[in-house]
Tab-separated table of C-alpha atoms in Angstrom:
chain	number	residue	atom	x	y	z
A	1	MET	CA	0.167	-0.180	-0.374
A	2	ASN	CA	1.231	3.263	-0.722
A	3	PRO	CA	1.625	6.109	1.667
A	4	PRO	CA	-0.293	8.811	1.761
A	5	ALA	CA	0.712	11.569	-0.426
A	6	PRO	CA	1.901	15.085	1.582
A	7	GLU	CA	-0.275	17.446	1.835
A	8	PRO	CA	0.101	20.517	4.353
A	9	MET	CA	-1.345	19.840	7.622
A	10	PRO	CA	-3.153	22.375	9.322
A	11	LEU	CA	-1.213	22.693	12.448
A	12	GLY	CA	-3.953	25.196	14.315
A	13	ARG	CA	-1.285	28.304	15.599
A	14	GLY	CA	-0.321	29.775	12.536
A	15	GLU	CA	2.957	30.250	14.415
A	16	MET	CA	5.074	28.319	15.451
A	17	LEU	CA	6.742	30.182	18.811
A	18	GLU	CA	9.551	27.494	19.185
A	19	LEU	CA	11.057	28.246	15.936
A	20	THR	CA	10.684	32.080	16.408
A	21	SER	CA	12.223	31.807	19.277
A	22	ALA	CA	14.764	29.637	18.121
A	23	ARG	CA	15.388	32.179	15.239
A	24	GLY	CA	16.457	34.740	17.671
A	25	ILE	CA	19.453	32.179	19.342
A	26	ALA	CA	20.819	31.563	16.163
A	27	ALA	CA	20.974	35.518	15.387
A	28	LEU	CA	22.919	36.026	18.764
A	29	ALA	CA	25.080	33.154	18.002
A	30	VAL	CA	25.697	34.693	14.764
A	31	VAL	CA	27.009	37.590	16.308
A	32	LEU	CA	29.181	35.314	18.836
A	33	TYR	CA	30.582	34.248	16.036
A	34	HIS	CA	31.865	37.585	14.560
A	35	VAL	CA	32.332	39.334	18.001
A	36	ASP	CA	34.842	36.314	18.516
A	37	ALA	CA	36.266	37.296	14.994
A	38	TYR	CA	36.881	40.124	15.953
A	39	CYS	CA	38.167	39.300	19.242
A	40	GLY	CA	41.157	36.807	17.109
A	41	GLY	CA	39.339	33.775	19.282
A	42	VAL	CA	39.089	34.582	22.974
A	43	ILE	CA	35.458	33.499	23.513
A	44	TYR	CA	36.875	30.169	21.516
A	45	ARG	CA	39.222	29.570	24.976
A	46	ALA	CA	35.364	28.901	26.537
A	47	LEU	CA	32.646	28.229	23.965
A	48	PRO	CA	33.300	26.526	20.421
A	49	THR	CA	32.319	29.743	18.184
A	50	PRO	CA	33.679	28.496	15.209
A	51	TYR	CA	30.614	26.256	15.180
A	52	PHE	CA	28.302	28.644	15.704
A	53	GLY	CA	28.155	30.421	12.900
A	54	PRO	CA	28.239	27.953	10.304
A	55	LEU	CA	25.319	25.844	11.968
A	56	ALA	CA	23.043	29.245	12.840
A	57	VAL	CA	22.725	30.013	9.159
A	58	ASP	CA	22.250	26.748	7.928
A	59	PHE	CA	19.312	25.935	11.230
A	60	PHE	CA	18.279	29.482	9.111
A	61	PHE	CA	17.851	27.587	5.859
A	62	VAL	CA	16.493	24.857	7.164
A	63	LEU	CA	14.071	26.525	9.195
A	64	SER	CA	13.671	29.218	6.071
A	65	GLY	CA	12.767	25.851	4.047
A	66	PHE	CA	10.094	24.811	6.554
A	67	VAL	CA	8.440	27.596	7.288
A	68	MET	CA	8.023	28.440	2.969
A	69	ALA	CA	6.384	25.582	3.305
A	70	HIS	CA	4.144	25.261	6.331
A	71	VAL	CA	2.803	29.578	4.477
A	72	TYR	CA	2.384	28.161	1.195
A	73	GLY	CA	2.150	24.341	1.032
A	74	ARG	CA	-1.660	25.093	0.899
A	75	SER	CA	-2.131	27.037	-1.672
A	76	TRP	CA	0.404	25.105	-3.583
A	77	ALA	CA	-1.312	21.974	-3.517
A	78	GLU	CA	-5.074	23.737	-4.004
A	79	GLY	CA	-3.832	25.955	-7.820
A	80	ARG	CA	-3.851	29.170	-5.946
A	81	TYR	CA	-0.026	29.375	-5.167
A	82	SER	CA	1.128	32.709	-7.293
A	83	HIS	CA	4.619	33.127	-7.441
A	84	ALA	CA	5.158	37.143	-8.130
A	85	GLY	CA	2.798	37.637	-4.843
A	86	PHE	CA	5.358	34.967	-3.427
A	87	LEU	CA	8.253	36.945	-4.702
A	88	VAL	CA	6.536	40.397	-4.003
A	89	ARG	CA	5.965	39.650	-0.284
A	90	ARG	CA	9.243	37.992	-0.170
A	91	PHE	CA	10.852	41.132	-1.467
A	92	ALA	CA	8.852	43.391	1.067
A	93	ARG	CA	10.565	41.084	3.750
A	94	ILE	CA	14.137	40.813	3.665
A	95	TRP	CA	14.932	44.259	0.874
A	96	PRO	CA	14.032	47.307	2.727
A	97	LEU	CA	16.493	46.385	5.775
A	98	HIS	CA	19.297	44.844	3.450
A	99	MET	CA	19.369	47.364	1.557
A	100	ALA	CA	19.739	50.027	4.296
A	101	CYS	CA	21.966	48.167	5.820
A	102	LEU	CA	23.593	47.872	3.302
A	103	LEU	CA	24.224	52.688	3.254
A	104	LEU	CA	24.820	52.508	5.958
A	105	VAL	CA	27.969	50.332	5.995
A	106	ALA	CA	28.611	52.111	2.702
A	107	ALA	CA	28.530	56.048	4.933
A	108	ILE	CA	30.918	53.923	7.182
A	109	VAL	CA	33.772	52.869	4.874
A	110	LEU	CA	33.229	56.511	3.375
A	111	GLY	CA	33.788	58.500	7.380
A	112	GLY	CA	36.966	55.780	7.896
A	113	ALA	CA	38.347	56.728	4.856
A	114	LYS	CA	38.605	60.413	5.499
A	115	ALA	CA	40.480	58.434	9.041
A	116	GLY	CA	42.918	56.806	7.426
A	117	LEU	CA	40.582	53.576	7.952
A	118	ALA	CA	39.913	50.880	5.356
A	119	PRO	CA	38.460	47.644	5.189
A	120	GLN	CA	40.062	44.305	4.531
A	121	TRP	CA	38.351	44.267	1.133
A	122	GLU	CA	38.111	46.151	-1.688
A	123	PRO	CA	34.509	48.507	-2.542
A	124	THR	CA	33.323	48.368	-5.695
A	125	TRP	CA	30.548	49.830	-7.387
A	126	SER	CA	29.746	46.238	-9.184
A	127	SER	CA	29.856	44.269	-5.833
A	128	PHE	CA	27.577	47.133	-4.597
A	129	LEU	CA	25.000	46.857	-6.861
A	130	ALA	CA	25.446	42.695	-6.952
A	131	HIS	CA	24.765	43.420	-2.647
A	132	ALA	CA	21.425	45.718	-3.714
A	133	ALA	CA	20.105	43.554	-5.895
A	134	MET	CA	20.764	40.490	-3.348
A	135	LEU	CA	22.948	38.654	-5.612
A	136	HIS	CA	26.227	38.628	-4.156
A	137	ALA	CA	26.103	35.444	-3.247
A	138	THR	CA	25.811	34.130	-6.524
A	139	GLY	CA	29.749	34.615	-7.488
A	140	LEU	CA	28.709	38.317	-9.342
A	141	SER	CA	30.989	39.312	-5.978
A	142	PRO	CA	34.317	37.855	-5.669
A	143	GLU	CA	34.676	38.466	-1.820
A	144	LYS	CA	32.214	39.494	0.946
A	145	ALA	CA	31.638	42.631	0.765
A	146	TRP	CA	30.110	45.786	2.454
A	147	ASN	CA	27.492	44.678	5.018
A	148	GLN	CA	29.034	40.753	4.872
A	149	PRO	CA	26.689	38.335	6.918
A	150	SER	CA	23.770	39.626	3.877
A	151	TRP	CA	25.265	36.916	1.856
A	152	SER	CA	23.279	34.515	3.290
A	153	VAL	CA	20.084	37.400	2.307
A	154	SER	CA	21.170	36.894	-0.980
A	155	ALA	CA	20.827	32.818	-1.078
A	156	GLU	CA	17.736	33.008	0.525
A	157	TRP	CA	16.389	35.432	-2.596
A	158	THR	CA	17.652	32.689	-4.948
A	159	ALA	CA	16.571	29.916	-2.830
A	160	TYR	CA	13.111	32.634	-2.903
A	161	LEU	CA	12.878	33.133	-7.567
A	162	ALA	CA	13.344	28.958	-7.349
A	163	PHE	CA	10.890	28.474	-4.993
A	164	PRO	CA	7.890	25.843	-7.103
A	165	LEU	CA	11.127	23.955	-8.367
A	166	TYR	CA	12.079	23.065	-5.020
A	167	LEU	CA	8.118	22.206	-3.999
A	168	MET	CA	7.569	20.029	-7.861
A	169	LEU	CA	11.461	17.802	-6.698
A	170	ALA	CA	10.080	17.600	-3.239
A	171	ASN	CA	6.458	16.163	-4.027
A	172	LEU	CA	8.498	13.600	-6.871
A	173	PHE	CA	8.829	11.741	-3.260
A	174	ARG	CA	6.374	9.777	-1.369
A	175	SER	CA	7.819	7.946	1.400
A	176	PRO	CA	9.719	9.962	4.230
A	177	ILE	CA	12.895	8.362	3.730
A	178	ALA	CA	12.607	8.999	0.280
A	179	LYS	CA	12.469	12.747	0.929
A	180	LEU	CA	15.398	12.196	3.324
A	181	ALA	CA	17.009	10.383	0.720
A	182	ALA	CA	16.788	13.030	-1.724
A	183	ALA	CA	18.003	15.820	0.893
A	184	ALA	CA	21.478	13.952	1.527
A	185	GLY	CA	21.973	12.957	-1.869
A	186	LEU	CA	21.654	16.965	-2.837
A	187	LEU	CA	23.993	17.110	-0.125
A	188	ALA	CA	26.486	14.962	-0.867
A	189	ALA	CA	26.113	15.861	-4.951
A	190	LEU	CA	26.926	19.828	-4.538
A	191	TRP	CA	29.875	18.611	-1.234
A	192	LEU	CA	31.335	15.741	-3.958
A	193	CYS	CA	31.419	18.310	-6.586
A	194	LEU	CA	32.886	21.835	-5.139
A	195	LYS	CA	35.400	19.894	-3.800
A	196	ALA	CA	35.945	17.801	-6.512
A	197	LEU	CA	35.991	20.308	-9.264
A	198	PHE	CA	36.952	23.279	-7.372
A	199	GLY	CA	38.787	22.279	-4.109
A	200	LEU	CA	35.658	24.386	-2.357
A	201	ASP	CA	33.950	23.076	0.800
A	202	PHE	CA	30.558	23.707	0.116
A	203	PHE	CA	29.537	24.188	4.299
A	204	THR	CA	31.698	26.961	4.448
A	205	LEU	CA	30.246	28.927	0.737
A	206	THR	CA	29.708	32.973	1.365
A	207	THR	CA	30.150	33.746	-1.966
A	208	PHE	CA	28.760	31.184	-3.396
A	209	GLY	CA	26.367	30.346	-0.714
A	210	ALA	CA	23.067	30.199	-3.941
A	211	LEU	CA	24.544	26.609	-3.757
A	212	ARG	CA	25.090	26.231	-0.141
A	213	ILE	CA	21.383	26.745	0.976
A	214	ILE	CA	19.786	24.430	-1.891
A	215	PRO	CA	19.695	21.311	-0.099
A	216	LEU	CA	19.284	22.811	3.065
A	217	PHE	CA	16.210	24.694	1.820
A	218	PHE	CA	15.092	21.278	0.303
A	219	ALA	CA	15.566	19.432	3.472
A	220	GLY	CA	13.001	22.449	5.519
A	221	ILE	CA	10.809	21.902	2.733
A	222	VAL	CA	10.285	17.819	3.040
A	223	LEU	CA	10.791	18.069	6.756
A	224	ARG	CA	7.577	20.233	6.370
A	225	GLN	CA	5.567	17.775	4.705
A	226	ILE	CA	6.591	15.003	6.587
A	227	MET	CA	5.474	17.005	9.140
A	228	GLY	CA	2.131	16.772	7.214
A	229	LEU	CA	2.412	13.216	7.342
A	230	GLY	CA	1.544	12.913	10.848
A	231	TYR	CA	4.727	11.611	11.716
A	232	GLY	CA	5.926	12.584	15.494
A	233	ARG	CA	2.330	14.030	17.096
A	234	ALA	CA	1.855	10.900	19.005
A	235	LEU	CA	4.739	12.062	20.666
A	236	ASP	CA	3.547	14.221	24.453
A	237	VAL	CA	5.163	16.492	25.983
A	238	SER	CA	7.097	14.970	27.855
A	239	ALA	CA	9.238	12.901	25.838
A	240	LEU	CA	9.504	15.860	22.815
A	241	ASN	CA	11.429	18.031	25.911
A	242	ARG	CA	13.829	14.707	26.646
A	243	LEU	CA	14.457	14.938	23.438
A	244	LEU	CA	15.100	17.963	23.038
A	245	LEU	CA	17.062	18.264	25.235
A	246	ALA	CA	18.977	15.174	23.810
A	247	ALA	CA	19.746	16.530	21.118
A	248	VAL	CA	20.455	20.229	22.203
A	249	ALA	CA	23.725	18.463	24.268
A	250	ALA	CA	24.262	16.358	21.038
A	251	LEU	CA	24.856	19.232	19.227
A	252	TYR	CA	26.938	21.260	21.480
A	253	LEU	CA	28.783	18.219	22.338
A	254	GLY	CA	29.536	17.872	18.544
A	255	MET	CA	31.107	21.749	18.691
A	256	ALA	CA	33.378	20.972	21.654
A	257	PHE	CA	34.354	17.315	19.919
A	258	GLN	CA	34.762	19.598	16.110
A	259	ALA	CA	32.767	16.753	15.004
A	260	PRO	CA	32.351	17.309	11.480
A	261	PHE	CA	29.391	19.622	9.756
A	262	ALA	CA	27.633	16.751	7.910
A	263	ALA	CA	26.886	15.213	11.274
A	264	MET	CA	25.991	18.619	12.864
A	265	TRP	CA	23.730	18.935	10.292
A	266	VAL	CA	21.592	15.364	10.834
A	267	LEU	CA	21.342	17.111	14.102
A	268	LEU	CA	20.159	20.478	12.823
A	269	LEU	CA	17.334	19.012	11.663
A	270	ALA	CA	16.113	16.540	14.109
A	271	LEU	CA	16.473	19.732	16.354
A	272	LEU	CA	14.046	21.579	14.294
A	273	TYR	CA	11.180	18.899	13.411
A	274	LEU	CA	11.134	18.672	17.240
A	275	LEU	CA	10.860	22.260	17.680
A	276	ALA	CA	7.902	22.705	15.764
A	277	LEU	CA	6.305	19.404	16.447
A	278	ARG	CA	6.795	20.997	20.161
A	279	SER	CA	4.804	24.066	19.075
A	280	GLN	CA	1.806	22.413	18.800
A	281	ARG	CA	1.524	21.353	21.575
A	282	ASP	CA	-0.365	22.899	25.049
A	283	ALA	CA	2.864	23.839	27.280
A	284	GLY	CA	3.618	26.820	28.566
A	285	ASP	CA	7.819	27.235	29.160
A	286	VAL	CA	10.942	29.984	28.616
A	287	MET	CA	10.969	29.177	24.343
A	288	ARG	CA	6.978	31.269	24.083
A	289	SER	CA	7.982	33.412	26.947
A	290	ALA	CA	7.521	37.797	25.004
A	291	PRO	CA	11.556	37.767	26.138
A	292	MET	CA	12.394	35.189	23.548
A	293	VAL	CA	9.456	35.368	20.840
A	294	TRP	CA	10.814	38.959	20.860
A	295	SER	CA	14.633	37.882	20.795
A	296	GLY	CA	12.978	36.264	17.580
A	297	ALA	CA	11.192	38.868	16.292
A	298	ILE	CA	13.777	41.308	15.848
A	299	SER	CA	16.385	38.232	14.367
A	300	TYR	CA	16.258	39.976	11.412
A	301	ALA	CA	17.359	43.182	12.355
A	302	LEU	CA	20.394	41.778	14.598
A	303	TYR	CA	21.443	39.474	12.021
A	304	LEU	CA	21.565	42.826	9.379
A	305	VAL	CA	22.463	45.951	12.200
A	306	HIS	CA	25.252	43.713	13.932
A	307	GLY	CA	27.319	43.613	11.067
A	308	PRO	CA	27.753	47.398	11.007
A	309	VAL	CA	28.400	48.111	14.728
A	310	LEU	CA	30.744	45.359	14.510
A	311	MET	CA	32.495	47.425	12.265
A	312	VAL	CA	31.840	51.157	13.878
A	313	VAL	CA	32.562	49.429	17.423
A	314	TYR	CA	36.156	47.951	16.799
A	315	GLY	CA	36.806	50.506	14.360
A	316	LEU	CA	36.251	53.066	17.167
A	317	GLY	CA	38.398	51.175	19.971
A	318	SER	CA	40.282	48.941	18.348
A	319	LYS	CA	41.734	51.327	15.945
A	320	LEU	CA	41.683	54.361	17.080
A	321	ALA	CA	41.578	54.278	20.499
A	322	GLY	CA	44.280	51.294	20.309
A	323	VAL	CA	42.415	48.609	22.579
A	324	SER	CA	44.465	45.507	22.364
A	325	SER	CA	44.137	44.131	25.440
A	326	ASP	CA	41.849	40.475	25.068
A	327	LEU	CA	39.801	42.037	28.740
A	328	GLY	CA	39.786	45.243	26.679
A	329	LYS	CA	38.668	43.402	22.831
A	330	LEU	CA	35.946	41.640	25.364
A	331	ALA	CA	34.187	44.349	27.087
A	332	LEU	CA	34.367	45.960	23.144
A	333	GLY	CA	32.321	42.770	22.070
A	334	GLY	CA	29.618	43.546	25.360
A	335	VAL	CA	29.245	47.266	24.461
A	336	ALA	CA	28.445	45.718	20.515
A	337	ILE	CA	26.252	43.653	21.487
A	338	VAL	CA	24.173	45.778	23.655
A	339	ILE	CA	24.122	48.898	20.455
A	340	ALA	CA	23.334	46.200	18.268
A	341	VAL	CA	20.275	44.804	19.962
A	342	THR	CA	19.067	47.744	20.545
A	343	GLY	CA	19.761	48.467	16.888
A	344	ALA	CA	17.565	45.803	15.604
A	345	ALA	CA	14.973	46.586	17.624
A	346	ILE	CA	14.524	49.750	16.437
A	347	ALA	CA	15.141	48.921	12.871
A	348	HIS	CA	12.622	46.257	13.361
A	349	HIS	CA	10.140	48.660	14.339
A	350	LEU	CA	11.329	51.499	12.066
A	351	ILE	CA	12.425	50.291	9.426
A	352	GLU	CA	11.731	46.760	8.457
A	353	VAL	CA	7.816	46.743	9.366
A	354	PRO	CA	7.128	50.212	7.843
A	355	ALA	CA	8.694	49.559	4.747
A	356	GLN	CA	6.965	45.775	4.257
A	357	ARG	CA	3.583	47.001	4.789
A	358	LEU	CA	3.914	49.868	1.991
A	359	ILE	CA	5.838	47.629	-0.407
A	360	LEU	CA	3.135	45.088	0.025
A	361	ARG	CA	0.177	48.272	0.055
A	362	ILE	CA	1.964	48.636	-3.264
A	363	GLY	CA	1.691	45.100	-5.107
A	364	HIS	CA	-1.796	45.337	-4.247
A	365	GLN	CA	-2.526	48.724	-5.166
A	366	ALA	CA	-0.796	47.845	-8.589
A	367	LYS	CA	-3.440	44.399	-8.222
A	368	ARG	CA	-6.530	46.257	-8.004
A	369	PRO	CA	-8.129	45.717	-11.691
A	370	GLN	CA	-8.403	49.532	-13.027
A	371	PRO	CA	-11.742	51.071	-14.070
A	372	ALA	CA	-12.559	50.698	-17.974
A	373	ALA	CA	-11.757	53.350	-20.115
A	374	GLU	CA	-14.769	55.709	-21.205
A	375	PRO	CA	-15.952	55.882	-24.791
A	376	ALA	CA	-14.170	58.901	-26.632
A	377	ALA	CA	-16.901	61.642	-27.284
């Protein structure tokens, strides 16, 4: 007997609060990763920070595929999906704040030049335009430049452009095992080809991040389809809590003992799936607390804002004020984190949300049928 065809499962809550909170944790992990880079690896003496950035970004990629399938899977299955409408909504969600932060970095670079400070990358018009078009993770920008963390925003945009292809591919596989095997096969094929042909490490791709997101975004989609088939719904809250604790512990131990990224990738998928299942249970805890959900709400802003903040704080502190001790650099990092979180909250409320609403309003008005022209007199 064939398994039931995958279909979007109405999950009761529009927003999965555990996943929202997890976004906040992942964004903070990226911030710590970059702070440690500015500190010369001081934090790494206590925490496995080299894993924080890459794994957090990969988690974002899987989460993005999962959420897109969750939100748009039903309309796709029912034949109501509009790719143009989807792209307008995603553009409104990610581009305005990305562009605002890109302009901020450009202003910082110009100001730094007057003070005799120059970035470690080459600021060119071609790379600026590639960033503005959110295409800098396709190889159009030869190095990480401008707002460097935004390479993943570009990768996300390329995945959005091809979203229907992802859905069609995912629907070719019926069983959960086949779906997961397809995701693993995509990962293995890309990893082997990039290594053999170009000597590139798949798990650290940035300027070609559009390739890195492919199996991760696809994995998120198939995980949502697997959830739609009901797998894991029988687990109660207690069992899910134990499994989540085990997954988090395994993930941390893997980082601490420098496990291969491929092994960590499996744990990321398990963690996301368990969090999604947990979000469908009636149980209040810290992951649904107001501060955690708020951190998830501003996570995109924090991800984009922290880069310019670190440039300014460490540019002023290390290069101009001469802060060079480990303790001094850590103190600068603490200051930068406070400024970044504050700036992210402001940017979220004053730029990200209003700009998104404005673009959606313009798009909605453009779709309205125009009145028929009056006949000539």
